[in-house]
mmCIF file with all atom_site columns, C-alpha atoms in Angstrom:
data_model
loop_
_atom_site.group_PDB
_atom_site.id
_atom_site.type_symbol
_atom_site.label_atom_id
_atom_site.label_alt_id
_atom_site.label_comp_id
_atom_site.label_asym_id
_atom_site.label_entity_id
_atom_site.label_seq_id
_atom_site.pdbx_PDB_ins_code
_atom_site.Cartn_x
_atom_site.Cartn_y
_atom_site.Cartn_z
_atom_site.occupancy
_atom_site.B_iso_or_equiv
_atom_site.pdbx_formal_charge
_atom_site.auth_seq_id
_atom_site.auth_comp_id
_atom_site.auth_asym_id
_atom_site.auth_atom_id
_atom_site.pdbx_PDB_model_num
ATOM 1   C CA . MET A 1 1   ? -0.068  0.212   0.072   1.00 0.00 ? 1   MET A CA 1
ATOM 2   C CA . ALA A 1 2   ? 1.503   3.340   -1.023  1.00 0.00 ? 2   ALA A CA 1
ATOM 3   C CA . ALA A 1 3   ? -0.040  5.532   1.760   1.00 0.00 ? 3   ALA A CA 1
ATOM 4   C CA . ILE A 1 4   ? -2.234  5.309   4.965   1.00 0.00 ? 4   ILE A CA 1
ATOM 5   C CA . ALA A 1 5   ? -5.195  7.486   5.859   1.00 0.00 ? 5   ALA A CA 1
ATOM 6   C CA . SER A 1 6   ? -8.987  7.389   6.166   1.00 0.00 ? 6   SER A CA 1
ATOM 7   C CA . LEU A 1 7   ? -12.643 8.182   4.953   1.00 0.00 ? 7   LEU A CA 1
ATOM 8   C CA . GLN A 1 8   ? -14.487 10.954  4.193   1.00 0.00 ? 8   GLN A CA 1
ATOM 9   C CA . ALA A 1 9   ? -17.257 9.697   6.001   1.00 0.00 ? 9   ALA A CA 1
ATOM 10  C CA . ILE A 1 10  ? -18.900 6.579   7.469   1.00 0.00 ? 10  ILE A CA 1
ATOM 11  C CA . HIS A 1 11  ? -22.228 5.639   6.756   1.00 0.00 ? 11  HIS A CA 1
ATOM 12  C CA . VAL A 1 12  ? -23.935 3.378   8.994   1.00 0.00 ? 12  VAL A CA 1
ATOM 13  C CA . ASN A 1 13  ? -27.231 2.088   7.994   1.00 0.00 ? 13  ASN A CA 1
ATOM 14  C CA . PHE A 1 14  ? -30.275 1.265   9.984   1.00 0.00 ? 14  PHE A CA 1
ATOM 15  C CA . GLY A 1 15  ? -32.612 -0.623  7.365   1.00 0.00 ? 15  GLY A CA 1
ATOM 16  C CA . ARG A 1 16  ? -35.350 1.463   6.237   1.00 0.00 ? 16  ARG A CA 1
ATOM 17  C CA . ARG A 1 17  ? -34.650 4.325   8.962   1.00 0.00 ? 17  ARG A CA 1
ATOM 18  C CA . GLY A 1 18  ? -32.109 5.787   6.707   1.00 0.00 ? 18  GLY A CA 1
ATOM 19  C CA . SER A 1 19  ? -28.397 6.287   7.580   1.00 0.00 ? 19  SER A CA 1
ATOM 20  C CA . ILE A 1 20  ? -26.439 8.346   9.975   1.00 0.00 ? 20  ILE A CA 1
ATOM 21  C CA . ARG A 1 21  ? -23.359 10.266  8.325   1.00 0.00 ? 21  ARG A CA 1
ATOM 22  C CA . CYS A 1 22  ? -20.638 10.652  10.729  1.00 0.00 ? 22  CYS A CA 1
ATOM 23  C CA . GLY A 1 23  ? -17.597 13.034  9.396   1.00 0.00 ? 23  GLY A CA 1
ATOM 24  C CA . ILE A 1 24  ? -16.875 16.562  8.535   1.00 0.00 ? 24  ILE A CA 1
ATOM 25  C CA . SER A 1 25  ? -19.704 19.129  9.538   1.00 0.00 ? 25  SER A CA 1
ATOM 26  C CA . GLU A 1 26  ? -18.297 21.916  7.191   1.00 0.00 ? 26  GLU A CA 1
ATOM 27  C CA . PRO A 1 27  ? -21.129 22.964  4.967   1.00 0.00 ? 27  PRO A CA 1
ATOM 28  C CA . SER A 1 28  ? -19.061 21.792  1.851   1.00 0.00 ? 28  SER A CA 1
ATOM 29  C CA . GLY A 1 29  ? -18.467 18.614  3.210   1.00 0.00 ? 29  GLY A CA 1
ATOM 30  C CA . GLU A 1 30  ? -14.766 19.246  2.328   1.00 0.00 ? 30  GLU A CA 1
ATOM 31  C CA . PRO A 1 31  ? -11.838 19.957  4.813   1.00 0.00 ? 31  PRO A CA 1
ATOM 32  C CA . ALA A 1 32  ? -11.223 23.728  5.691   1.00 0.00 ? 32  ALA A CA 1
ATOM 33  C CA . PRO A 1 33  ? -8.769  25.639  3.566   1.00 0.00 ? 33  PRO A CA 1
ATOM 34  C CA . ILE A 1 34  ? -5.322  25.394  5.072   1.00 0.00 ? 34  ILE A CA 1
ATOM 35  C CA . GLY A 1 35  ? -4.778  27.747  7.847   1.00 0.00 ? 35  GLY A CA 1
ATOM 36  C CA . GLN A 1 36  ? -8.331  27.251  9.157   1.00 0.00 ? 36  GLN A CA 1
ATOM 37  C CA . LYS A 1 37  ? -9.294  24.138  11.485  1.00 0.00 ? 37  LYS A CA 1
ATOM 38  C CA . THR A 1 38  ? -12.119 21.825  9.937   1.00 0.00 ? 38  THR A CA 1
ATOM 39  C CA . ARG A 1 39  ? -15.105 20.938  12.234  1.00 0.00 ? 39  ARG A CA 1
ATOM 40  C CA . TYR A 1 40  ? -16.008 17.417  12.394  1.00 0.00 ? 40  TYR A CA 1
ATOM 41  C CA . ASN A 1 41  ? -19.107 15.684  13.678  1.00 0.00 ? 41  ASN A CA 1
ATOM 42  C CA . ASP A 1 42  ? -17.664 12.700  15.292  1.00 0.00 ? 42  ASP A CA 1
ATOM 43  C CA . GLY A 1 43  ? -20.353 9.765   15.739  1.00 0.00 ? 43  GLY A CA 1
ATOM 44  C CA . LEU A 1 44  ? -20.292 6.738   17.819  1.00 0.00 ? 44  LEU A CA 1
ATOM 45  C CA . ALA A 1 45  ? -17.702 4.829   15.677  1.00 0.00 ? 45  ALA A CA 1
ATOM 46  C CA . GLU A 1 46  ? -15.175 7.552   15.917  1.00 0.00 ? 46  GLU A CA 1
ATOM 47  C CA . ARG A 1 47  ? -15.953 8.529   19.709  1.00 0.00 ? 47  ARG A CA 1
ATOM 48  C CA . VAL A 1 48  ? -15.268 4.586   20.337  1.00 0.00 ? 48  VAL A CA 1
ATOM 49  C CA . PHE A 1 49  ? -12.052 4.345   18.444  1.00 0.00 ? 49  PHE A CA 1
ATOM 50  C CA . MET A 1 50  ? -10.894 7.843   20.267  1.00 0.00 ? 50  MET A CA 1
ATOM 51  C CA . GLY A 1 51  ? -11.710 6.398   23.795  1.00 0.00 ? 51  GLY A CA 1
ATOM 52  C CA . LEU A 1 52  ? -9.886  3.140   23.121  1.00 0.00 ? 52  LEU A CA 1
ATOM 53  C CA . PHE A 1 53  ? -6.689  4.569   21.690  1.00 0.00 ? 53  PHE A CA 1
ATOM 54  C CA . ALA A 1 54  ? -6.826  7.449   24.132  1.00 0.00 ? 54  ALA A CA 1
ATOM 55  C CA . ARG A 1 55  ? -6.999  5.075   27.192  1.00 0.00 ? 55  ARG A CA 1
ATOM 56  C CA . LYS A 1 56  ? -4.346  2.613   25.887  1.00 0.00 ? 56  LYS A CA 1
ATOM 57  C CA . MET A 1 57  ? -1.901  5.696   25.394  1.00 0.00 ? 57  MET A CA 1
ATOM 58  C CA . ASP A 1 58  ? -2.882  7.590   28.615  1.00 0.00 ? 58  ASP A CA 1
ATOM 59  C CA . LYS A 1 59  ? -1.095  4.470   30.291  1.00 0.00 ? 59  LYS A CA 1
ATOM 60  C CA . PHE A 1 60  ? 2.209   5.843   28.864  1.00 0.00 ? 60  PHE A CA 1
ATOM 61  C CA . GLY A 1 61  ? 1.499   9.683   29.215  1.00 0.00 ? 61  GLY A CA 1
ATOM 62  C CA . GLY A 1 62  ? 3.378   11.685  31.553  1.00 0.00 ? 62  GLY A CA 1
ATOM 63  C CA . SER A 1 63  ? 2.029   13.852  34.271  1.00 0.00 ? 63  SER A CA 1
ATOM 64  C CA . LYS A 1 64  ? -1.422  15.231  33.769  1.00 0.00 ? 64  LYS A CA 1
ATOM 65  C CA . LYS A 1 65  ? -2.565  19.046  34.155  1.00 0.00 ? 65  LYS A CA 1
ATOM 66  C CA . LYS A 1 66  ? -3.764  19.740  37.644  1.00 0.00 ? 66  LYS A CA 1
ATOM 67  C CA . ASN A 1 67  ? -7.293  19.951  36.491  1.00 0.00 ? 67  ASN A CA 1
ATOM 68  C CA . GLU A 1 68  ? -7.274  16.332  34.961  1.00 0.00 ? 68  GLU A CA 1
ATOM 69  C CA . VAL A 1 69  ? -6.133  14.279  37.986  1.00 0.00 ? 69  VAL A CA 1
ATOM 70  C CA . LYS A 1 70  ? -9.451  12.328  37.772  1.00 0.00 ? 70  LYS A CA 1
ATOM 71  C CA . GLU A 1 71  ? -9.166  9.610   35.542  1.00 0.00 ? 71  GLU A CA 1
ATOM 72  C CA . LYS A 1 72  ? -11.338 10.117  32.502  1.00 0.00 ? 72  LYS A CA 1
ATOM 73  C CA . GLY A 1 73  ? -14.297 7.800   31.565  1.00 0.00 ? 73  GLY A CA 1
ATOM 74  C CA . PHE A 1 74  ? -14.181 6.124   28.264  1.00 0.00 ? 74  PHE A CA 1
ATOM 75  C CA . TRP A 1 75  ? -16.791 8.288   26.566  1.00 0.00 ? 75  TRP A CA 1
ATOM 76  C CA . ASP A 1 76  ? -15.165 11.585  28.133  1.00 0.00 ? 76  ASP A CA 1
ATOM 77  C CA . TYR A 1 77  ? -12.529 11.436  25.414  1.00 0.00 ? 77  TYR A CA 1
ATOM 78  C CA . ASP A 1 78  ? -12.700 13.627  22.320  1.00 0.00 ? 78  ASP A CA 1
ATOM 79  C CA . TYR A 1 79  ? -10.182 14.619  19.606  1.00 0.00 ? 79  TYR A CA 1
ATOM 80  C CA . GLU A 1 80  ? -8.757  17.236  21.408  1.00 0.00 ? 80  GLU A CA 1
ATOM 81  C CA . SER A 1 81  ? -8.204  15.149  24.609  1.00 0.00 ? 81  SER A CA 1
ATOM 82  C CA . PHE A 1 82  ? -6.671  12.307  22.334  1.00 0.00 ? 82  PHE A CA 1
ATOM 83  C CA . VAL A 1 83  ? -4.209  14.746  20.896  1.00 0.00 ? 83  VAL A CA 1
ATOM 84  C CA . GLU A 1 84  ? -3.311  16.025  24.384  1.00 0.00 ? 84  GLU A CA 1
ATOM 85  C CA . VAL A 1 85  ? -2.828  12.285  25.832  1.00 0.00 ? 85  VAL A CA 1
ATOM 86  C CA . SER A 1 86  ? -0.334  11.929  22.397  1.00 0.00 ? 86  SER A CA 1
ATOM 87  C CA . LYS A 1 87  ? 1.569   15.166  23.492  1.00 0.00 ? 87  LYS A CA 1
ATOM 88  C CA . ARG A 1 88  ? 1.951   13.719  27.069  1.00 0.00 ? 88  ARG A CA 1
ATOM 89  C CA . VAL A 1 89  ? 3.292   10.428  25.501  1.00 0.00 ? 89  VAL A CA 1
ATOM 90  C CA . MET A 1 90  ? 5.908   12.430  23.672  1.00 0.00 ? 90  MET A CA 1
ATOM 91  C CA . GLN A 1 91  ? 7.281   14.582  26.636  1.00 0.00 ? 91  GLN A CA 1
ATOM 92  C CA . GLY A 1 92  ? 10.772  13.052  27.559  1.00 0.00 ? 92  GLY A CA 1
ATOM 93  C CA . ARG A 1 93  ? 10.923  10.364  25.250  1.00 0.00 ? 93  ARG A CA 1
ATOM 94  C CA . SER A 1 94  ? 13.047  9.992   22.147  1.00 0.00 ? 94  SER A CA 1
ATOM 95  C CA . ARG A 1 95  ? 11.511  9.563   18.538  1.00 0.00 ? 95  ARG A CA 1
ATOM 96  C CA . SER A 1 96  ? 12.211  5.711   18.986  1.00 0.00 ? 96  SER A CA 1
ATOM 97  C CA . GLN A 1 97  ? 10.858  5.503   22.108  1.00 0.00 ? 97  GLN A CA 1
ATOM 98  C CA . GLN A 1 98  ? 7.673   7.537   20.911  1.00 0.00 ? 98  GLN A CA 1
ATOM 99  C CA . GLN A 1 99  ? 7.247   5.061   18.127  1.00 0.00 ? 99  GLN A CA 1
ATOM 100 C CA . GLU A 1 100 ? 7.515   2.120   20.245  1.00 0.00 ? 100 GLU A CA 1
ATOM 101 C CA . VAL A 1 101 ? 4.681   3.512   22.781  1.00 0.00 ? 101 VAL A CA 1
ATOM 102 C CA . VAL A 1 102 ? 2.657   3.359   19.396  1.00 0.00 ? 102 VAL A CA 1
ATOM 103 C CA . ARG A 1 103 ? 3.523   0.025   18.456  1.00 0.00 ? 103 ARG A CA 1
ATOM 104 C CA . GLU A 1 104 ? 2.809   -1.254  21.999  1.00 0.00 ? 104 GLU A CA 1
ATOM 105 C CA . VAL A 1 105 ? -0.585  0.421   21.785  1.00 0.00 ? 105 VAL A CA 1
ATOM 106 C CA . LEU A 1 106 ? -1.285  -0.981  18.544  1.00 0.00 ? 106 LEU A CA 1
ATOM 107 C CA . LEU A 1 107 ? -0.475  -4.442  19.588  1.00 0.00 ? 107 LEU A CA 1
ATOM 108 C CA . SER A 1 108 ? -2.696  -4.053  22.566  1.00 0.00 ? 108 SER A CA 1
ATOM 109 C CA . MET A 1 109 ? -5.624  -3.537  20.417  1.00 0.00 ? 109 MET A CA 1
ATOM 110 C CA . LEU A 1 110 ? -5.143  -6.960  18.929  1.00 0.00 ? 110 LEU A CA 1
ATOM 111 C CA . PRO A 1 111 ? -6.099  -10.636 20.379  1.00 0.00 ? 111 PRO A CA 1
ATOM 112 C CA . PRO A 1 112 ? -2.633  -12.556 20.828  1.00 0.00 ? 112 PRO A CA 1
ATOM 113 C CA . GLY A 1 113 ? -1.505  -14.134 17.684  1.00 0.00 ? 113 GLY A CA 1
ATOM 114 C CA . ALA A 1 114 ? -3.287  -11.636 15.562  1.00 0.00 ? 114 ALA A CA 1
ATOM 115 C CA . PRO A 1 115 ? -0.363  -10.581 13.514  1.00 0.00 ? 115 PRO A CA 1
ATOM 116 C CA . GLU A 1 116 ? 0.676   -14.153 12.541  1.00 0.00 ? 116 GLU A CA 1
ATOM 117 C CA . GLN A 1 117 ? -2.869  -15.174 11.719  1.00 0.00 ? 117 GLN A CA 1
ATOM 118 C CA . PHE A 1 118 ? -3.221  -11.832 9.553   1.00 0.00 ? 118 PHE A CA 1
ATOM 119 C CA . ARG A 1 119 ? 0.133   -13.071 7.603   1.00 0.00 ? 119 ARG A CA 1
ATOM 120 C CA . LYS A 1 120 ? -1.275  -16.534 7.053   1.00 0.00 ? 120 LYS A CA 1
ATOM 121 C CA . LEU A 1 121 ? -4.761  -14.996 5.556   1.00 0.00 ? 121 LEU A CA 1
ATOM 122 C CA . PHE A 1 122 ? -3.335  -11.988 3.628   1.00 0.00 ? 122 PHE A CA 1
ATOM 123 C CA . PRO A 1 123 ? -0.122  -12.629 2.500   1.00 0.00 ? 123 PRO A CA 1
ATOM 124 C CA . PRO A 1 124 ? 1.654   -9.573  0.662   1.00 0.00 ? 124 PRO A CA 1
ATOM 125 C CA . THR A 1 125 ? -0.504  -9.730  -2.602  1.00 0.00 ? 125 THR A CA 1
ATOM 126 C CA . LYS A 1 126 ? -1.888  -7.026  -4.907  1.00 0.00 ? 126 LYS A CA 1
ATOM 127 C CA . TRP A 1 127 ? -5.215  -7.943  -3.581  1.00 0.00 ? 127 TRP A CA 1
ATOM 128 C CA . ALA A 1 128 ? -4.235  -7.945  0.011   1.00 0.00 ? 128 ALA A CA 1
ATOM 129 C CA . ALA A 1 129 ? -2.651  -4.243  -0.623  1.00 0.00 ? 129 ALA A CA 1
ATOM 130 C CA . GLU A 1 130 ? -6.066  -3.317  -2.032  1.00 0.00 ? 130 GLU A CA 1
ATOM 131 C CA . PHE A 1 131 ? -7.998  -4.843  0.581   1.00 0.00 ? 131 PHE A CA 1
ATOM 132 C CA . ASN A 1 132 ? -5.790  -3.065  2.995   1.00 0.00 ? 132 ASN A CA 1
ATOM 133 C CA . ALA A 1 133 ? -6.434  0.362   1.704   1.00 0.00 ? 133 ALA A CA 1
ATOM 134 C CA . ALA A 1 134 ? -10.216 -0.108  1.198   1.00 0.00 ? 134 ALA A CA 1
ATOM 135 C CA . LEU A 1 135 ? -10.314 -0.929  5.030   1.00 0.00 ? 135 LEU A CA 1
ATOM 136 C CA . THR A 1 136 ? -7.858  1.768   5.852   1.00 0.00 ? 136 THR A CA 1
ATOM 137 C CA . VAL A 1 137 ? -10.180 4.620   4.510   1.00 0.00 ? 137 VAL A CA 1
ATOM 138 C CA . PRO A 1 138 ? -13.276 3.959   7.066   1.00 0.00 ? 138 PRO A CA 1
ATOM 139 C CA . PHE A 1 139 ? -11.223 2.762   9.970   1.00 0.00 ? 139 PHE A CA 1
ATOM 140 C CA . PHE A 1 140 ? -8.833  5.595   10.141  1.00 0.00 ? 140 PHE A CA 1
ATOM 141 C CA . HIS A 1 141 ? -11.162 8.391   9.425   1.00 0.00 ? 141 HIS A CA 1
ATOM 142 C CA . TRP A 1 142 ? -11.277 9.163   13.065  1.00 0.00 ? 142 TRP A CA 1
ATOM 143 C CA . LEU A 1 143 ? -7.533  9.843   13.138  1.00 0.00 ? 143 LEU A CA 1
ATOM 144 C CA . VAL A 1 144 ? -6.471  11.606  9.820   1.00 0.00 ? 144 VAL A CA 1
ATOM 145 C CA . GLY A 1 145 ? -9.905  12.744  8.402   1.00 0.00 ? 145 GLY A CA 1
ATOM 146 C CA . PRO A 1 146 ? -10.885 12.291  4.873   1.00 0.00 ? 146 PRO A CA 1
ATOM 147 C CA . SER A 1 147 ? -9.012  10.306  2.389   1.00 0.00 ? 147 SER A CA 1
ATOM 148 C CA . GLN A 1 148 ? -9.626  8.422   -0.554  1.00 0.00 ? 148 GLN A CA 1
ATOM 149 C CA . VAL A 1 149 ? -8.158  5.115   -2.216  1.00 0.00 ? 149 VAL A CA 1
ATOM 150 C CA . ILE A 1 150 ? -6.138  5.781   -5.322  1.00 0.00 ? 150 ILE A CA 1
ATOM 151 C CA . GLU A 1 151 ? -4.136  3.976   -7.860  1.00 0.00 ? 151 GLU A CA 1
ATOM 152 C CA . VAL A 1 152 ? -0.623  3.539   -7.558  1.00 0.00 ? 152 VAL A CA 1
ATOM 153 C CA . GLU A 1 153 ? 2.261   1.528   -9.393  1.00 0.00 ? 153 GLU A CA 1
ATOM 154 C CA . VAL A 1 154 ? 4.082   -0.806  -7.447  1.00 0.00 ? 154 VAL A CA 1
ATOM 155 C CA . ASN A 1 155 ? 7.058   -2.939  -9.223  1.00 0.00 ? 155 ASN A CA 1
ATOM 156 C CA . GLY A 1 156 ? 5.584   -1.956  -12.246 1.00 0.00 ? 156 GLY A CA 1
ATOM 157 C CA . VAL A 1 157 ? 2.000   -3.001  -11.589 1.00 0.00 ? 157 VAL A CA 1
ATOM 158 C CA . LYS A 1 158 ? -0.969  -0.548  -11.197 1.00 0.00 ? 158 LYS A CA 1
ATOM 159 C CA . GLN A 1 159 ? -3.263  -1.177  -8.307  1.00 0.00 ? 159 GLN A CA 1
ATOM 160 C CA . ARG A 1 160 ? -5.629  0.436   -6.160  1.00 0.00 ? 160 ARG A CA 1
ATOM 161 C CA . SER A 1 161 ? -3.626  0.290   -2.965  1.00 0.00 ? 161 SER A CA 1
ATOM 162 C CA . GLY A 1 162 ? -2.555  3.899   -2.368  1.00 0.00 ? 162 GLY A CA 1
ATOM 163 C CA . VAL A 1 163 ? -4.611  6.102   0.097   1.00 0.00 ? 163 VAL A CA 1
ATOM 164 C CA . ARG A 1 164 ? -4.494  10.013  -0.134  1.00 0.00 ? 164 ARG A CA 1
ATOM 165 C CA . ILE A 1 165 ? -5.354  12.098  2.955   1.00 0.00 ? 165 ILE A CA 1
ATOM 166 C CA . LYS A 1 166 ? -6.756  15.165  1.876   1.00 0.00 ? 166 LYS A CA 1
ATOM 167 C CA . LYS A 1 167 ? -5.899  17.133  4.975   1.00 0.00 ? 167 LYS A CA 1
ATOM 168 C CA . CYS A 1 168 ? -4.431  15.270  8.110   1.00 0.00 ? 168 CYS A CA 1
ATOM 169 C CA . ARG A 1 169 ? -6.779  15.713  11.106  1.00 0.00 ? 169 ARG A CA 1
ATOM 170 C CA . TYR A 1 170 ? -4.053  14.581  13.356  1.00 0.00 ? 170 TYR A CA 1
ATOM 171 C CA . LEU A 1 171 ? -1.335  17.107  12.112  1.00 0.00 ? 171 LEU A CA 1
ATOM 172 C CA . GLU A 1 172 ? -4.179  20.027  11.902  1.00 0.00 ? 172 GLU A CA 1
ATOM 173 C CA . ASN A 1 173 ? -5.094  19.622  15.420  1.00 0.00 ? 173 ASN A CA 1
ATOM 174 C CA . SER A 1 174 ? -1.434  18.682  16.852  1.00 0.00 ? 174 SER A CA 1
ATOM 175 C CA . GLY A 1 175 ? 0.189   21.621  14.942  1.00 0.00 ? 175 GLY A CA 1
ATOM 176 C CA . CYS A 1 176 ? 3.283   19.396  15.258  1.00 0.00 ? 176 CYS A CA 1
ATOM 177 C CA . VAL A 1 177 ? 5.019   17.616  12.241  1.00 0.00 ? 177 VAL A CA 1
ATOM 178 C CA . GLY A 1 178 ? 6.946   15.790  15.053  1.00 0.00 ? 178 GLY A CA 1
ATOM 179 C CA . MET A 1 179 ? 3.734   14.504  16.366  1.00 0.00 ? 179 MET A CA 1
ATOM 180 C CA . CYS A 1 180 ? 2.436   13.398  12.953  1.00 0.00 ? 180 CYS A CA 1
ATOM 181 C CA . VAL A 1 181 ? 5.684   11.761  11.915  1.00 0.00 ? 181 VAL A CA 1
ATOM 182 C CA . ASN A 1 182 ? 6.754   9.871   15.164  1.00 0.00 ? 182 ASN A CA 1
ATOM 183 C CA . MET A 1 183 ? 3.343   9.181   16.775  1.00 0.00 ? 183 MET A CA 1
ATOM 184 C CA . CYS A 1 184 ? 1.248   8.173   13.821  1.00 0.00 ? 184 CYS A CA 1
ATOM 185 C CA . LYS A 1 185 ? 2.895   7.990   10.263  1.00 0.00 ? 185 LYS A CA 1
ATOM 186 C CA . ILE A 1 186 ? 6.295   6.060   11.014  1.00 0.00 ? 186 ILE A CA 1
ATOM 187 C CA . PRO A 1 187 ? 4.764   3.829   13.746  1.00 0.00 ? 187 PRO A CA 1
ATOM 188 C CA . THR A 1 188 ? 1.710   2.710   11.864  1.00 0.00 ? 188 THR A CA 1
ATOM 189 C CA . GLN A 1 189 ? 3.780   2.214   8.581   1.00 0.00 ? 189 GLN A CA 1
ATOM 190 C CA . ASP A 1 190 ? 6.468   0.010   10.721  1.00 0.00 ? 190 ASP A CA 1
ATOM 191 C CA . PHE A 1 191 ? 3.364   -1.839  12.486  1.00 0.00 ? 191 PHE A CA 1
ATOM 192 C CA . PHE A 1 192 ? 1.814   -3.070  9.185   1.00 0.00 ? 192 PHE A CA 1
ATOM 193 C CA . THR A 1 193 ? 5.411   -3.610  7.619   1.00 0.00 ? 193 THR A CA 1
ATOM 194 C CA . ASN A 1 194 ? 6.869   -5.603  10.353  1.00 0.00 ? 194 ASN A CA 1
ATOM 195 C CA . GLU A 1 195 ? 3.967   -7.095  12.357  1.00 0.00 ? 195 GLU A CA 1
ATOM 196 C CA . PHE A 1 196 ? 1.416   -7.759  9.423   1.00 0.00 ? 196 PHE A CA 1
ATOM 197 C CA . GLY A 1 197 ? 3.961   -8.151  6.512   1.00 0.00 ? 197 GLY A CA 1
ATOM 198 C CA . LEU A 1 198 ? 1.968   -5.494  4.502   1.00 0.00 ? 198 LEU A CA 1
ATOM 199 C CA . PRO A 1 199 ? 4.552   -2.579  3.628   1.00 0.00 ? 199 PRO A CA 1
ATOM 200 C CA . LEU A 1 200 ? 3.176   0.798   3.673   1.00 0.00 ? 200 LEU A CA 1
ATOM 201 C CA . THR A 1 201 ? 4.754   3.924   2.421   1.00 0.00 ? 201 THR A CA 1
#
């Protein structure tokens, strides 16, 4: 897969009652222009992922602000508090230590033996790379914002295994390229390459 990212909106269908659209709440449905913060309407799926990841990362975080002494409940995490947890994880750690924390958090989200089983079920083929890209779009929307699957060329073969992020939500909210690179991009690429055997670039 040539890149990693997420979805523009998640659709959850409830039979004939219609659907719930979770995603960007800008009137245009597109990310805000560069220099302006995009507004999101996070739904249940996004809040679940934020809560799961923030609680796992919070175990590695440094000291909390004085007004945050009480432990947060699962549903108390929003995107801003997720980014704050990420900032605390960064403090006092080298780049490689930050990346190792993210690896540990990602591994802790999986059942034992999941990477080995994934490698058996999805060896590094064109189909596996395209399938991974298709899954990346909806499952990482909460983290990076809108994205789309794109066609890329891998070893001379064209395939739809690239994911283009329109405007990275994590970078936009953290305002820190170091956080983007060391707490998201590099550890996620390494995780999929080394644990699942699916190289990302």
